[in-house]
PDB file of C-alpha atoms in Angstrom:
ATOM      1  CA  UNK A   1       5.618   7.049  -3.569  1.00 63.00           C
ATOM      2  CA  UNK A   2       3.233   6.910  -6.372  1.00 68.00           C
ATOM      3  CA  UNK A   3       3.335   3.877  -8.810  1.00 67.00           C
ATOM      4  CA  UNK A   4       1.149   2.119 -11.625  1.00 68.00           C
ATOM      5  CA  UNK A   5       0.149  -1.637 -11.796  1.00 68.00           C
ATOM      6  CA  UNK A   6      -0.568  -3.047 -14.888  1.00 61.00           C
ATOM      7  CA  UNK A   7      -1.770  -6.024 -13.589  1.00 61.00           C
ATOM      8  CA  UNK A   8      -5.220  -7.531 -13.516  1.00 61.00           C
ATOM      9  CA  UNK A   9      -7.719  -6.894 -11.062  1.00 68.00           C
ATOM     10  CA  UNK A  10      -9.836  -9.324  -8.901  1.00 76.00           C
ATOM     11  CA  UNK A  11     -12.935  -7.287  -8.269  1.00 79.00           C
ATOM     12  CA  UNK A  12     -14.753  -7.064 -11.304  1.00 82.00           C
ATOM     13  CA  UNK A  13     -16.126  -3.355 -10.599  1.00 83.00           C
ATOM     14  CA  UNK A  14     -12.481  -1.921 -11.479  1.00 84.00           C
ATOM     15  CA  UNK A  15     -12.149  -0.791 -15.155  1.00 83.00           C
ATOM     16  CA  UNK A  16      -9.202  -0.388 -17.162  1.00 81.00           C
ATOM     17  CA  UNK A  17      -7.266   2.504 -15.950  1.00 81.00           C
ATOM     18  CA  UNK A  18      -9.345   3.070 -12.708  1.00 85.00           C
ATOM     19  CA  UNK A  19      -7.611   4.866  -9.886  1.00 87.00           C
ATOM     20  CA  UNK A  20      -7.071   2.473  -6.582  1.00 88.00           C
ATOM     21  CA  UNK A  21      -4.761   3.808  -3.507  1.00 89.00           C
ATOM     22  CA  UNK A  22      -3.370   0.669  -1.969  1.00 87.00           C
ATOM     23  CA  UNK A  23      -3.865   0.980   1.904  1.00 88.00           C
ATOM     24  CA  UNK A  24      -2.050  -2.583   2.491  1.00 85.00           C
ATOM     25  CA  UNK A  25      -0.532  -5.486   0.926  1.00 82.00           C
ATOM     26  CA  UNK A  26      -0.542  -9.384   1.381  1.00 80.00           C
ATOM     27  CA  UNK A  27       2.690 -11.313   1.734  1.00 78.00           C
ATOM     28  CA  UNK A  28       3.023 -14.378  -0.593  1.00 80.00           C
ATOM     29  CA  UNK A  29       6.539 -15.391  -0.041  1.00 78.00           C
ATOM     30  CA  UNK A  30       5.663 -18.144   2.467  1.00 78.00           C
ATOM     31  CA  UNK A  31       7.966 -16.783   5.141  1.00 77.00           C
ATOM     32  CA  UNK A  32       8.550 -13.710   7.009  1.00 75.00           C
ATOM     33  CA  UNK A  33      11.499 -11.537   5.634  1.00 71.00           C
ATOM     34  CA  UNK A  34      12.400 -10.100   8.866  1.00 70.00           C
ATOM     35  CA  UNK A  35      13.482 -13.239  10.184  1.00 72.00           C
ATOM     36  CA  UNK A  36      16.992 -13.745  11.041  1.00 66.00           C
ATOM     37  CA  UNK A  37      20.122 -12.219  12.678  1.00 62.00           C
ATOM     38  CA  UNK A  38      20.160  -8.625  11.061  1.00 61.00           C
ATOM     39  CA  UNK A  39      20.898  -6.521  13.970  1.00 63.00           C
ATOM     40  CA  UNK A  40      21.657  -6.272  17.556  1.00 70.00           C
ATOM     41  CA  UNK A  41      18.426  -4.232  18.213  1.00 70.00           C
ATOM     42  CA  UNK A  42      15.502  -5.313  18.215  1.00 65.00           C
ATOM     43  CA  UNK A  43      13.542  -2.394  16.920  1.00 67.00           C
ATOM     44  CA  UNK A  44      15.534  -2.201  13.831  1.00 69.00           C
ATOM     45  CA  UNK A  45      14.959  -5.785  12.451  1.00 69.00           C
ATOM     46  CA  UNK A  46      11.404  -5.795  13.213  1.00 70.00           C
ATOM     47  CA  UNK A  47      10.389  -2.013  12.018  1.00 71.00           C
ATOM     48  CA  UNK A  48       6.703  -0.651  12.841  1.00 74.00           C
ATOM     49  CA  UNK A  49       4.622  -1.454   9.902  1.00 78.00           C
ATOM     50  CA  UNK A  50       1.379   0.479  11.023  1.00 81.00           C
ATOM     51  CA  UNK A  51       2.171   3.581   8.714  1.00 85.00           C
ATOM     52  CA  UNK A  52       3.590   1.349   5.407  1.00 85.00           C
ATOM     53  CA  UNK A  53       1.308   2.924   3.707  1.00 90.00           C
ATOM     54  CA  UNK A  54       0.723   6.449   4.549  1.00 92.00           C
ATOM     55  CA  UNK A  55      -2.391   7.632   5.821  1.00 94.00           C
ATOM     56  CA  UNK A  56      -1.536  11.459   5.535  1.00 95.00           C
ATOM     57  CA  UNK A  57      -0.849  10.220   1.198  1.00 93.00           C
ATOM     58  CA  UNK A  58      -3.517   8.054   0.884  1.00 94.00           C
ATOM     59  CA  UNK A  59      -5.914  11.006   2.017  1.00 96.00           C
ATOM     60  CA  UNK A  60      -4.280  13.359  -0.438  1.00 95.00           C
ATOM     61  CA  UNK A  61      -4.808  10.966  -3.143  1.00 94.00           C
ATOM     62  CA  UNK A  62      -8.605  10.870  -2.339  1.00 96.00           C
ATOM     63  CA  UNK A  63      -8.449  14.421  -2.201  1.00 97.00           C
ATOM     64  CA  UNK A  64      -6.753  14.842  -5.360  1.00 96.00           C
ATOM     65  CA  UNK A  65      -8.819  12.622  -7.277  1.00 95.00           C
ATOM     66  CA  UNK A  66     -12.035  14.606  -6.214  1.00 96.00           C
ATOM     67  CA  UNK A  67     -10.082  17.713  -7.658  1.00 97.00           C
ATOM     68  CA  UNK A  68     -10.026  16.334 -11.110  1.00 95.00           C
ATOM     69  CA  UNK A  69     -13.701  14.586 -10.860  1.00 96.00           C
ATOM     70  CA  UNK A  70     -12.354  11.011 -10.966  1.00 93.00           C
ATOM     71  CA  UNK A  71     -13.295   8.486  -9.127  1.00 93.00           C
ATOM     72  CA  UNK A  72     -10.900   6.208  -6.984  1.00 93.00           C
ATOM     73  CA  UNK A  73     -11.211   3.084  -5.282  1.00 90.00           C
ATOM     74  CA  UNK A  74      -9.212   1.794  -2.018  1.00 91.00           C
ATOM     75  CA  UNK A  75      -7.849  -2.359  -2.243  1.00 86.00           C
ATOM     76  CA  UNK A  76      -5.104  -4.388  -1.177  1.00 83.00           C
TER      77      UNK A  76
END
């Protein structure tokens, strides 16, 4: 999905409004949320997280801000 963030940025070379395609996030909570008793099967209640952000997207976003003449950052 697409989203906006109107939060501040850490890396001073981002401007207000600047593009950035999030290729990964950082977990805060201090403990795992897949932890626990959620299901019988393994493979559901620890789901592949490789693709949580999708590659084929975050390449269409790059493309799609070359389209338009903007320039677009990557971060976490």
């Amino acid at each position: 999905g697409i989203f906006t963030n109107m939060s501040g940025a850490i890396s001073s070379k981002l401007r207000p409004g600047a593009l950035v395609v999030i290729d990964d996030h950082m977990n805060f909570m201090g403990s795992n949320p897949l932890v626990g008793t959620t299901a019988n099967d393994p493979d559901q209640m620890f789901p592949d997280m490789g693709e949580a952000y999708s590659s084929r997207l975050r390449q269409l976003m790059d493309q799609a801000a070359g389209v338009i003449g903007e320039s677009i950052s990557h971060g976490i």
